[in-house]
């Protein structure tokens, strides 16, 4: 199962909004074939493993991280080929919460006389597929808020300069996150200040997924000279706006291959909960939030952040006018603080990365 989990990870960034799934087939204590879900719309892990071998799988044991599917979707049911190939035993890591499967796959295998064992390495597989598990249940994206700050909690100097707070290794990890998440979100303030590309830039980027760029821009006022707009033919780009946005601006952006998304108005700004609902309806299952302090605050106040990656560099900027990661009005009493748990801490050269998840209710 641990090998199946390793294989499953290879699908990161390519299978969304499907889960990452790996499969290993063992016979006479030898792995005879293996596979994983490689890309959205492609064969699932079990079918890849069982069709990519000439070995006789009769009497074999199949290990798979997620319950085999039993319905016709973009590909045929995996239960069919498992039965057809004469597999004797199936070891499942995690039951599929998808209502189309959810225990039905296991029942079909058992009815065919196949022994089924469940719950092996379940915790690791839940963590691996945290995005899928949230999306399949709520149809809303999983949101990871990324911040990079100094020891004194600043994300930029008083002039707005922020290049670079963290070291190269930390920035490389952020680009890996961009390659794995389906979308990346920033606010118009960040675009105006930094003129970013918001893409994945790694040495092997040709083989990597490029995130959908989503700009929260209530007035649809983004400059057509911005790098975001100029590269909209290369990377899918969505501008989220409200009804008071200029129709002329919207039409101009549409003519330049930029998608526009009308959202509900909340105090003159895009309603974040409505944005999450509409992005989920578009099949976008995960977001890397790289907003400025105002957008970060809006997502947190809306209860839309699932996880935080806080990079802390051993630097001090100082200054009352220097920017911090979270803006807005903030809380008045400590008892009202937004609380996270499941804290992990790691060191990346001279930077510290703190990972934490929204505290379970």
mmCIF file of C-alpha atoms in Angstrom:
data_model
loop_
_atom_site.group_PDB
_atom_site.id
_atom_site.type_symbol
_atom_site.label_atom_id
_atom_site.label_comp_id
_atom_site.label_asym_id
_atom_site.label_seq_id
_atom_site.Cartn_x
_atom_site.Cartn_y
_atom_site.Cartn_z
ATOM 1 C CA UNK A 1 0.000 0.000 0.000
ATOM 2 C CA UNK A 2 2.898 2.365 0.708
ATOM 3 C CA UNK A 3 4.140 1.772 -2.840
ATOM 4 C CA UNK A 4 0.618 2.423 -4.152
ATOM 5 C CA UNK A 5 0.616 5.759 -2.278
ATOM 6 C CA UNK A 6 3.960 6.675 -3.875
ATOM 7 C CA UNK A 7 2.511 5.937 -7.304
ATOM 8 C CA UNK A 8 -0.661 7.912 -6.567
ATOM 9 C CA UNK A 9 1.363 11.069 -5.838
ATOM 10 C CA UNK A 10 2.557 11.100 -9.449
ATOM 11 C CA UNK A 11 -0.908 12.264 -10.481
ATOM 12 C CA UNK A 12 -0.660 15.492 -8.457
ATOM 13 C CA UNK A 13 -1.800 18.437 -10.559
ATOM 14 C CA UNK A 14 -2.958 16.283 -13.482
ATOM 15 C CA UNK A 15 -6.023 14.383 -12.231
ATOM 16 C CA UNK A 16 -8.105 17.174 -10.628
ATOM 17 C CA UNK A 17 -10.924 17.108 -9.742
ATOM 18 C CA UNK A 18 -10.442 13.344 -9.533
ATOM 19 C CA UNK A 19 -8.513 11.737 -6.664
ATOM 20 C CA UNK A 20 -4.891 10.604 -6.821
ATOM 21 C CA UNK A 21 -4.934 6.800 -6.881
ATOM 22 C CA UNK A 22 -2.193 4.177 -7.068
ATOM 23 C CA UNK A 23 -2.396 0.421 -7.572
ATOM 24 C CA UNK A 24 0.022 -2.493 -7.060
ATOM 25 C CA UNK A 25 -0.693 -6.126 -8.015
ATOM 26 C CA UNK A 26 1.174 -8.893 -6.170
ATOM 27 C CA UNK A 27 1.364 -12.601 -6.954
ATOM 28 C CA UNK A 28 3.533 -15.150 -5.137
ATOM 29 C CA UNK A 29 5.034 -12.290 -3.077
ATOM 30 C CA UNK A 30 6.251 -10.486 -6.216
ATOM 31 C CA UNK A 31 4.909 -7.252 -7.707
ATOM 32 C CA UNK A 32 3.802 -8.234 -11.215
ATOM 33 C CA UNK A 33 2.355 -4.888 -12.291
ATOM 34 C CA UNK A 34 1.507 -1.439 -11.002
ATOM 35 C CA UNK A 35 -0.160 1.753 -12.196
ATOM 36 C CA UNK A 36 -1.689 5.047 -11.178
ATOM 37 C CA UNK A 37 -4.330 7.517 -12.357
ATOM 38 C CA UNK A 38 -2.191 9.603 -14.694
ATOM 39 C CA UNK A 39 -4.498 12.356 -15.938
ATOM 40 C CA UNK A 40 -8.124 13.464 -15.801
ATOM 41 C CA UNK A 41 -10.158 11.454 -18.303
ATOM 42 C CA UNK A 42 -7.548 8.696 -18.506
ATOM 43 C CA UNK A 43 -7.808 5.146 -17.197
ATOM 44 C CA UNK A 44 -7.919 4.706 -13.436
ATOM 45 C CA UNK A 45 -5.033 3.140 -11.522
ATOM 46 C CA UNK A 46 -6.443 -0.400 -11.458
ATOM 47 C CA UNK A 47 -7.152 -0.502 -15.195
ATOM 48 C CA UNK A 48 -3.727 0.940 -15.991
ATOM 49 C CA UNK A 49 -2.045 -1.698 -13.839
ATOM 50 C CA UNK A 50 -4.054 -4.622 -15.173
ATOM 51 C CA UNK A 51 -3.816 -3.692 -18.853
ATOM 52 C CA UNK A 52 -0.107 -2.839 -18.819
ATOM 53 C CA UNK A 53 1.076 -6.377 -18.139
ATOM 54 C CA UNK A 54 1.175 -9.717 -19.893
ATOM 55 C CA UNK A 55 1.423 -11.543 -16.564
ATOM 56 C CA UNK A 56 -1.373 -13.851 -15.477
ATOM 57 C CA UNK A 57 -3.201 -12.039 -12.649
ATOM 58 C CA UNK A 58 -5.320 -15.034 -11.680
ATOM 59 C CA UNK A 59 -5.163 -15.481 -7.904
ATOM 60 C CA UNK A 60 -3.262 -12.212 -7.388
ATOM 61 C CA UNK A 61 -3.765 -9.632 -4.647
ATOM 62 C CA UNK A 62 -4.487 -6.073 -5.770
ATOM 63 C CA UNK A 63 -3.619 -3.134 -3.509
ATOM 64 C CA UNK A 64 -5.342 0.143 -4.336
ATOM 65 C CA UNK A 65 -5.450 3.409 -2.395
ATOM 66 C CA UNK A 66 -9.136 4.133 -3.138
ATOM 67 C CA UNK A 67 -12.150 1.877 -3.509
ATOM 68 C CA UNK A 68 -12.462 0.670 -7.136
ATOM 69 C CA UNK A 69 -15.142 2.455 -9.141
ATOM 70 C CA UNK A 70 -18.203 0.531 -10.285
ATOM 71 C CA UNK A 71 -19.873 2.965 -12.693
ATOM 72 C CA UNK A 72 -19.351 4.130 -16.254
ATOM 73 C CA UNK A 73 -17.886 7.632 -16.292
ATOM 74 C CA UNK A 74 -15.137 8.768 -18.640
ATOM 75 C CA UNK A 75 -13.748 5.232 -18.351
ATOM 76 C CA UNK A 76 -15.277 1.767 -17.730
ATOM 77 C CA UNK A 77 -15.733 0.425 -14.179
ATOM 78 C CA UNK A 78 -12.557 -0.858 -12.529
ATOM 79 C CA UNK A 79 -14.546 -3.577 -10.771
ATOM 80 C CA UNK A 80 -15.188 -5.169 -14.185
ATOM 81 C CA UNK A 81 -11.532 -5.628 -15.094
ATOM 82 C CA UNK A 82 -10.580 -6.778 -11.578
ATOM 83 C CA UNK A 83 -13.156 -9.574 -11.821
ATOM 84 C CA UNK A 84 -12.239 -10.310 -15.453
ATOM 85 C CA UNK A 85 -8.531 -10.744 -14.628
ATOM 86 C CA UNK A 86 -9.231 -13.264 -11.876
ATOM 87 C CA UNK A 87 -7.881 -11.234 -8.956
ATOM 88 C CA UNK A 88 -8.434 -13.165 -5.728
ATOM 89 C CA UNK A 89 -8.067 -10.446 -3.093
ATOM 90 C CA UNK A 90 -8.355 -6.652 -3.073
ATOM 91 C CA UNK A 91 -6.836 -4.487 -0.347
ATOM 92 C CA UNK A 92 -8.380 -0.988 -0.256
ATOM 93 C CA UNK A 93 -6.885 1.973 1.555
ATOM 94 C CA UNK A 94 -9.898 4.292 1.673
ATOM 95 C CA UNK A 95 -13.590 3.941 0.854
ATOM 96 C CA UNK A 96 -14.696 6.299 -1.915
ATOM 97 C CA UNK A 97 -17.042 9.037 -0.568
ATOM 98 C CA UNK A 98 -18.410 9.599 -4.078
ATOM 99 C CA UNK A 99 -22.108 8.580 -3.851
ATOM 100 C CA UNK A 100 -21.744 6.791 -7.208
ATOM 101 C CA UNK A 101 -19.296 4.374 -5.552
ATOM 102 C CA UNK A 102 -19.351 4.622 -1.724
ATOM 103 C CA UNK A 103 -19.248 0.928 -0.776
ATOM 104 C CA UNK A 104 -20.884 -0.302 -3.987
ATOM 105 C CA UNK A 105 -17.529 -1.181 -5.544
ATOM 106 C CA UNK A 106 -16.611 -3.365 -2.580
ATOM 107 C CA UNK A 107 -20.015 -5.087 -2.622
ATOM 108 C CA UNK A 108 -19.657 -5.955 -6.313
ATOM 109 C CA UNK A 109 -16.211 -7.468 -5.719
ATOM 110 C CA UNK A 110 -17.431 -9.469 -2.721
ATOM 111 C CA UNK A 111 -20.461 -10.728 -4.670
ATOM 112 C CA UNK A 112 -17.979 -11.996 -7.287
ATOM 113 C CA UNK A 113 -16.208 -14.026 -4.602
ATOM 114 C CA UNK A 114 -13.246 -11.687 -4.162
ATOM 115 C CA UNK A 115 -11.914 -11.143 -0.627
ATOM 116 C CA UNK A 116 -11.788 -7.429 0.279
ATOM 117 C CA UNK A 117 -9.794 -5.791 3.079
ATOM 118 C CA UNK A 118 -10.254 -2.080 3.829
ATOM 119 C CA UNK A 119 -8.690 0.696 5.877
ATOM 120 C CA UNK A 120 -4.995 0.029 5.178
ATOM 121 C CA UNK A 121 -2.946 3.281 5.533
ATOM 122 C CA UNK A 122 -6.247 5.156 5.559
ATOM 123 C CA UNK A 123 -4.870 8.214 7.384
ATOM 124 C CA UNK A 124 -2.065 8.769 4.877
ATOM 125 C CA UNK A 125 -4.470 8.401 1.965
ATOM 126 C CA UNK A 126 -6.925 10.881 3.471
ATOM 127 C CA UNK A 127 -4.087 13.417 3.727
ATOM 128 C CA UNK A 128 -2.994 12.654 0.167
ATOM 129 C CA UNK A 129 -6.512 13.241 -1.142
ATOM 130 C CA UNK A 130 -7.637 16.055 1.186
ATOM 131 C CA UNK A 131 -8.568 18.176 -1.845
ATOM 132 C CA UNK A 132 -10.740 15.461 -3.392
ATOM 133 C CA UNK A 133 -12.387 14.575 -0.082
ATOM 134 C CA UNK A 134 -13.511 18.154 0.497
ATOM 135 C CA UNK A 135 -14.587 18.780 -3.079
ATOM 136 C CA UNK A 136 -16.593 15.576 -3.523
ATOM 137 C CA UNK A 137 -18.551 16.356 -0.341
ATOM 138 C CA UNK A 138 -19.029 20.133 -0.644
ATOM 139 C CA UNK A 139 -18.388 21.012 -4.314
ATOM 140 C CA UNK A 140 -16.234 23.882 -3.035
ATOM 141 C CA UNK A 141 -12.493 24.262 -3.563
ATOM 142 C CA UNK A 142 -9.921 23.355 -0.935
ATOM 143 C CA UNK A 143 -8.071 26.590 -0.101
ATOM 144 C CA UNK A 144 -4.431 26.734 0.962
ATOM 145 C CA UNK A 145 -3.342 30.212 2.088
ATOM 146 C CA UNK A 146 0.367 30.826 1.538
ATOM 147 C CA UNK A 147 2.200 33.670 3.242
ATOM 148 C CA UNK A 148 5.864 34.648 3.358
ATOM 149 C CA UNK A 149 6.919 36.977 6.146
ATOM 150 C CA UNK A 150 9.869 38.213 8.160
ATOM 151 C CA UNK A 151 10.503 37.495 11.827
ATOM 152 C CA UNK A 152 8.544 40.636 12.698
ATOM 153 C CA UNK A 153 5.578 39.530 10.603
ATOM 154 C CA UNK A 154 6.018 41.755 7.541
ATOM 155 C CA UNK A 155 5.297 40.780 3.938
ATOM 156 C CA UNK A 156 6.785 43.922 2.386
ATOM 157 C CA UNK A 157 8.690 47.044 3.333
ATOM 158 C CA UNK A 158 7.039 50.448 3.777
ATOM 159 C CA UNK A 159 7.658 51.077 0.044
ATOM 160 C CA UNK A 160 5.954 47.819 -0.926
ATOM 161 C CA UNK A 161 9.174 46.029 -1.871
ATOM 162 C CA UNK A 162 8.921 42.274 -1.245
ATOM 163 C CA UNK A 163 11.520 40.596 -3.482
ATOM 164 C CA UNK A 164 12.616 38.409 -1.932
ATOM 165 C CA UNK A 165 11.597 37.595 1.629
ATOM 166 C CA UNK A 166 12.263 33.855 1.542
ATOM 167 C CA UNK A 167 15.121 31.838 0.104
ATOM 168 C CA UNK A 168 15.256 30.104 -3.256
ATOM 169 C CA UNK A 169 14.373 26.661 -1.870
ATOM 170 C CA UNK A 170 11.224 28.019 -0.228
ATOM 171 C CA UNK A 171 10.206 29.748 -3.450
ATOM 172 C CA UNK A 172 10.779 26.509 -5.336
ATOM 173 C CA UNK A 173 8.365 24.748 -2.968
ATOM 174 C CA UNK A 174 5.756 27.440 -3.677
ATOM 175 C CA UNK A 175 6.070 26.769 -7.399
ATOM 176 C CA UNK A 176 5.602 23.073 -6.712
ATOM 177 C CA UNK A 177 2.390 23.956 -4.844
ATOM 178 C CA UNK A 178 1.285 26.007 -7.853
ATOM 179 C CA UNK A 179 1.819 22.970 -10.071
ATOM 180 C CA UNK A 180 -0.323 20.787 -7.802
ATOM 181 C CA UNK A 181 -3.255 23.119 -7.080
ATOM 182 C CA UNK A 182 -5.879 23.649 -9.757
ATOM 183 C CA UNK A 183 -6.072 27.419 -9.337
ATOM 184 C CA UNK A 184 -4.130 30.332 -7.872
ATOM 185 C CA UNK A 185 -5.923 33.361 -6.422
ATOM 186 C CA UNK A 186 -4.676 36.915 -5.996
ATOM 187 C CA UNK A 187 -6.292 40.317 -5.624
ATOM 188 C CA UNK A 188 -6.127 43.272 -7.975
ATOM 189 C CA UNK A 189 -3.958 45.094 -5.432
ATOM 190 C CA UNK A 190 -1.254 42.434 -5.770
ATOM 191 C CA UNK A 191 -1.494 42.558 -9.554
ATOM 192 C CA UNK A 192 -1.186 46.349 -9.609
ATOM 193 C CA UNK A 193 1.727 46.353 -7.155
ATOM 194 C CA UNK A 194 3.800 43.444 -8.487
ATOM 195 C CA UNK A 195 2.574 42.771 -12.059
ATOM 196 C CA UNK A 196 3.064 39.031 -11.424
ATOM 197 C CA UNK A 197 2.703 36.088 -13.811
ATOM 198 C CA UNK A 198 1.210 33.751 -11.157
ATOM 199 C CA UNK A 199 2.398 30.694 -13.042
ATOM 200 C CA UNK A 200 4.529 27.672 -12.211
ATOM 201 C CA UNK A 201 8.191 28.191 -13.005
ATOM 202 C CA UNK A 202 10.297 25.107 -12.385
ATOM 203 C CA UNK A 203 13.076 23.539 -14.429
ATOM 204 C CA UNK A 204 10.686 20.825 -15.603
ATOM 205 C CA UNK A 205 7.747 23.208 -16.065
ATOM 206 C CA UNK A 206 6.956 21.914 -19.563
ATOM 207 C CA UNK A 207 5.620 18.727 -17.982
ATOM 208 C CA UNK A 208 3.857 20.473 -15.121
ATOM 209 C CA UNK A 209 0.308 21.669 -14.718
ATOM 210 C CA UNK A 210 -0.131 25.446 -14.930
ATOM 211 C CA UNK A 211 -2.745 26.731 -12.441
ATOM 212 C CA UNK A 212 -5.829 28.642 -13.513
ATOM 213 C CA UNK A 213 -5.193 32.251 -12.512
ATOM 214 C CA UNK A 214 -8.119 33.822 -10.659
ATOM 215 C CA UNK A 215 -7.953 37.547 -9.939
ATOM 216 C CA UNK A 216 -10.428 39.037 -7.481
ATOM 217 C CA UNK A 217 -11.075 42.407 -9.130
ATOM 218 C CA UNK A 218 -14.471 43.791 -8.156
ATOM 219 C CA UNK A 219 -14.439 46.544 -10.810
ATOM 220 C CA UNK A 220 -12.760 44.422 -13.524
ATOM 221 C CA UNK A 221 -10.205 47.204 -13.674
ATOM 222 C CA UNK A 222 -7.121 45.094 -14.403
ATOM 223 C CA UNK A 223 -4.845 46.725 -16.969
ATOM 224 C CA UNK A 224 -4.784 45.120 -20.394
ATOM 225 C CA UNK A 225 -1.037 45.784 -20.325
ATOM 226 C CA UNK A 226 -0.562 43.575 -17.250
ATOM 227 C CA UNK A 227 1.382 40.358 -17.681
ATOM 228 C CA UNK A 228 -1.677 38.443 -16.479
ATOM 229 C CA UNK A 229 -3.814 39.705 -19.371
ATOM 230 C CA UNK A 230 -1.030 39.553 -21.946
ATOM 231 C CA UNK A 231 -0.478 35.852 -21.221
ATOM 232 C CA UNK A 232 -4.135 34.854 -20.972
ATOM 233 C CA UNK A 233 -3.814 32.770 -24.160
ATOM 234 C CA UNK A 234 -1.102 30.696 -22.471
ATOM 235 C CA UNK A 235 -2.716 30.283 -19.032
ATOM 236 C CA UNK A 236 -6.450 30.186 -18.355
ATOM 237 C CA UNK A 237 -7.365 33.406 -16.550
ATOM 238 C CA UNK A 238 -10.556 34.348 -14.678
ATOM 239 C CA UNK A 239 -11.436 37.821 -13.394
ATOM 240 C CA UNK A 240 -14.003 37.729 -10.563
ATOM 241 C CA UNK A 241 -16.049 40.941 -10.416
ATOM 242 C CA UNK A 242 -19.361 42.378 -9.215
ATOM 243 C CA UNK A 243 -22.278 43.862 -11.179
ATOM 244 C CA UNK A 244 -21.031 47.457 -10.926
ATOM 245 C CA UNK A 245 -17.956 46.616 -13.014
ATOM 246 C CA UNK A 246 -17.697 48.444 -16.322
ATOM 247 C CA UNK A 247 -19.279 46.471 -19.164
ATOM 248 C CA UNK A 248 -16.737 48.030 -21.485
ATOM 249 C CA UNK A 249 -13.911 46.619 -19.349
ATOM 250 C CA UNK A 250 -15.546 43.205 -19.283
ATOM 251 C CA UNK A 251 -15.986 43.087 -23.058
ATOM 252 C CA UNK A 252 -12.401 44.199 -23.613
ATOM 253 C CA UNK A 253 -11.106 41.471 -21.300
ATOM 254 C CA UNK A 254 -13.277 38.839 -22.988
ATOM 255 C CA UNK A 255 -11.882 39.867 -26.365
ATOM 256 C CA UNK A 256 -8.385 39.177 -24.995
ATOM 257 C CA UNK A 257 -9.262 35.601 -23.971
ATOM 258 C CA UNK A 258 -9.849 36.488 -20.302
ATOM 259 C CA UNK A 259 -12.873 34.847 -18.664
ATOM 260 C CA UNK A 260 -15.001 37.049 -16.426
ATOM 261 C CA UNK A 261 -17.057 35.741 -13.524
ATOM 262 C CA UNK A 262 -19.918 37.778 -12.066
ATOM 263 C CA UNK A 263 -20.157 37.310 -8.288
ATOM 264 C CA UNK A 264 -22.466 38.553 -5.573
ATOM 265 C CA UNK A 265 -21.669 41.966 -4.110
ATOM 266 C CA UNK A 266 -20.705 42.167 -0.434
ATOM 267 C CA UNK A 267 -20.067 45.726 0.725
ATOM 268 C CA UNK A 268 -18.822 46.731 -2.706
ATOM 269 C CA UNK A 269 -16.482 43.751 -3.059
ATOM 270 C CA UNK A 270 -16.666 40.216 -4.417
ATOM 271 C CA UNK A 271 -18.466 37.934 -1.960
ATOM 272 C CA UNK A 272 -15.869 35.253 -1.232
ATOM 273 C CA UNK A 273 -18.378 32.532 -0.376
ATOM 274 C CA UNK A 274 -20.203 33.137 -3.658
ATOM 275 C CA UNK A 275 -16.875 33.038 -5.487
ATOM 276 C CA UNK A 276 -16.074 29.648 -3.907
ATOM 277 C CA UNK A 277 -19.466 28.298 -4.926
ATOM 278 C CA UNK A 278 -19.062 29.427 -8.529
ATOM 279 C CA UNK A 279 -15.494 28.206 -8.886
ATOM 280 C CA UNK A 280 -16.624 24.833 -7.537
ATOM 281 C CA UNK A 281 -19.363 24.754 -10.159
ATOM 282 C CA UNK A 282 -16.635 25.224 -12.776
ATOM 283 C CA UNK A 283 -14.939 22.065 -11.527
ATOM 284 C CA UNK A 284 -12.102 23.907 -9.766
ATOM 285 C CA UNK A 285 -11.320 21.782 -6.725
ATOM 286 C CA UNK A 286 -8.327 23.534 -5.148
ATOM 287 C CA UNK A 287 -6.876 27.017 -4.773
ATOM 288 C CA UNK A 288 -3.539 28.392 -3.678
ATOM 289 C CA UNK A 289 -4.322 31.764 -2.133
ATOM 290 C CA UNK A 290 -1.454 34.186 -2.710
ATOM 291 C CA UNK A 291 -3.365 37.340 -1.943
ATOM 292 C CA UNK A 292 -2.326 40.493 -0.222
ATOM 293 C CA UNK A 293 -3.401 41.254 3.330
ATOM 294 C CA UNK A 294 -6.925 42.407 2.395
ATOM 295 C CA UNK A 295 -7.791 39.353 0.309
ATOM 296 C CA UNK A 296 -6.266 37.005 2.895
ATOM 297 C CA UNK A 297 -8.443 38.641 5.559
ATOM 298 C CA UNK A 298 -11.551 38.334 3.383
ATOM 299 C CA UNK A 299 -11.009 34.592 2.853
ATOM 300 C CA UNK A 300 -10.370 34.010 6.545
ATOM 301 C CA UNK A 301 -13.399 36.040 7.639
ATOM 302 C CA UNK A 302 -15.551 34.094 5.179
ATOM 303 C CA UNK A 303 -14.351 30.814 6.696
ATOM 304 C CA UNK A 304 -12.970 29.662 3.355
ATOM 305 C CA UNK A 305 -9.387 28.781 4.320
ATOM 306 C CA UNK A 306 -8.634 25.100 4.942
ATOM 307 C CA UNK A 307 -4.890 25.216 5.459
ATOM 308 C CA UNK A 308 -2.063 27.730 5.908
ATOM 309 C CA UNK A 309 1.566 27.553 4.817
ATOM 310 C CA UNK A 310 3.437 30.337 6.611
ATOM 311 C CA UNK A 311 7.033 30.800 5.496
ATOM 312 C CA UNK A 312 9.118 32.792 7.979
ATOM 313 C CA UNK A 313 12.491 34.225 6.964
ATOM 314 C CA UNK A 314 15.226 35.231 9.454
ATOM 315 C CA UNK A 315 14.937 38.913 8.556
ATOM 316 C CA UNK A 316 13.511 42.000 10.243
ATOM 317 C CA UNK A 317 12.010 44.899 8.308
ATOM 318 C CA UNK A 318 10.375 47.023 11.020
ATOM 319 C CA UNK A 319 8.233 50.087 10.440
ATOM 320 C CA UNK A 320 4.634 50.758 11.369
ATOM 321 C CA UNK A 321 3.786 51.268 7.694
ATOM 322 C CA UNK A 322 5.280 47.959 6.565
ATOM 323 C CA UNK A 323 2.663 45.448 5.414
ATOM 324 C CA UNK A 324 1.606 42.348 7.330
ATOM 325 C CA UNK A 325 0.016 39.119 5.979
ATOM 326 C CA UNK A 326 -3.539 39.727 7.204
ATOM 327 C CA UNK A 327 -5.340 43.033 6.874
ATOM 328 C CA UNK A 328 -8.902 44.075 7.555
ATOM 329 C CA UNK A 329 -10.148 45.286 10.920
ATOM 330 C CA UNK A 330 -9.053 42.208 12.811
ATOM 331 C CA UNK A 331 -10.536 40.902 16.045
ATOM 332 C CA UNK A 332 -11.117 42.795 19.269
ATOM 333 C CA UNK A 333 -10.856 39.861 21.696
ATOM 334 C CA UNK A 334 -8.422 36.930 21.668
ATOM 335 C CA UNK A 335 -11.290 34.497 22.222
ATOM 336 C CA UNK A 336 -12.494 35.405 18.716
ATOM 337 C CA UNK A 337 -9.191 34.555 17.013
ATOM 338 C CA UNK A 338 -9.339 32.214 14.025
ATOM 339 C CA UNK A 339 -7.717 29.045 15.320
ATOM 340 C CA UNK A 340 -5.798 26.334 13.496
ATOM 341 C CA UNK A 341 -4.429 22.980 14.622
ATOM 342 C CA UNK A 342 -2.497 19.974 13.258
ATOM 343 C CA UNK A 343 0.637 22.111 13.237
ATOM 344 C CA UNK A 344 3.768 20.927 11.436
ATOM 345 C CA UNK A 345 7.084 22.793 11.401
ATOM 346 C CA UNK A 346 9.984 22.226 9.033
ATOM 347 C CA UNK A 347 13.162 24.059 8.156
ATOM 348 C CA UNK A 348 14.026 24.935 4.564
ATOM 349 C CA UNK A 349 17.654 26.032 4.703
ATOM 350 C CA UNK A 350 17.436 29.202 6.833
ATOM 351 C CA UNK A 351 13.646 29.630 6.460
ATOM 352 C CA UNK A 352 10.978 28.092 8.691
ATOM 353 C CA UNK A 353 7.729 26.703 7.245
ATOM 354 C CA UNK A 354 4.724 26.345 9.550
ATOM 355 C CA UNK A 355 1.829 24.285 8.205
ATOM 356 C CA UNK A 356 -1.512 24.239 9.988
ATOM 357 C CA UNK A 357 -5.102 23.342 9.200
ATOM 358 C CA UNK A 358 -8.385 24.905 10.174
ATOM 359 C CA UNK A 359 -9.403 23.617 13.598
ATOM 360 C CA UNK A 360 -12.112 20.977 13.428
ATOM 361 C CA UNK A 361 -15.455 22.201 14.707
#
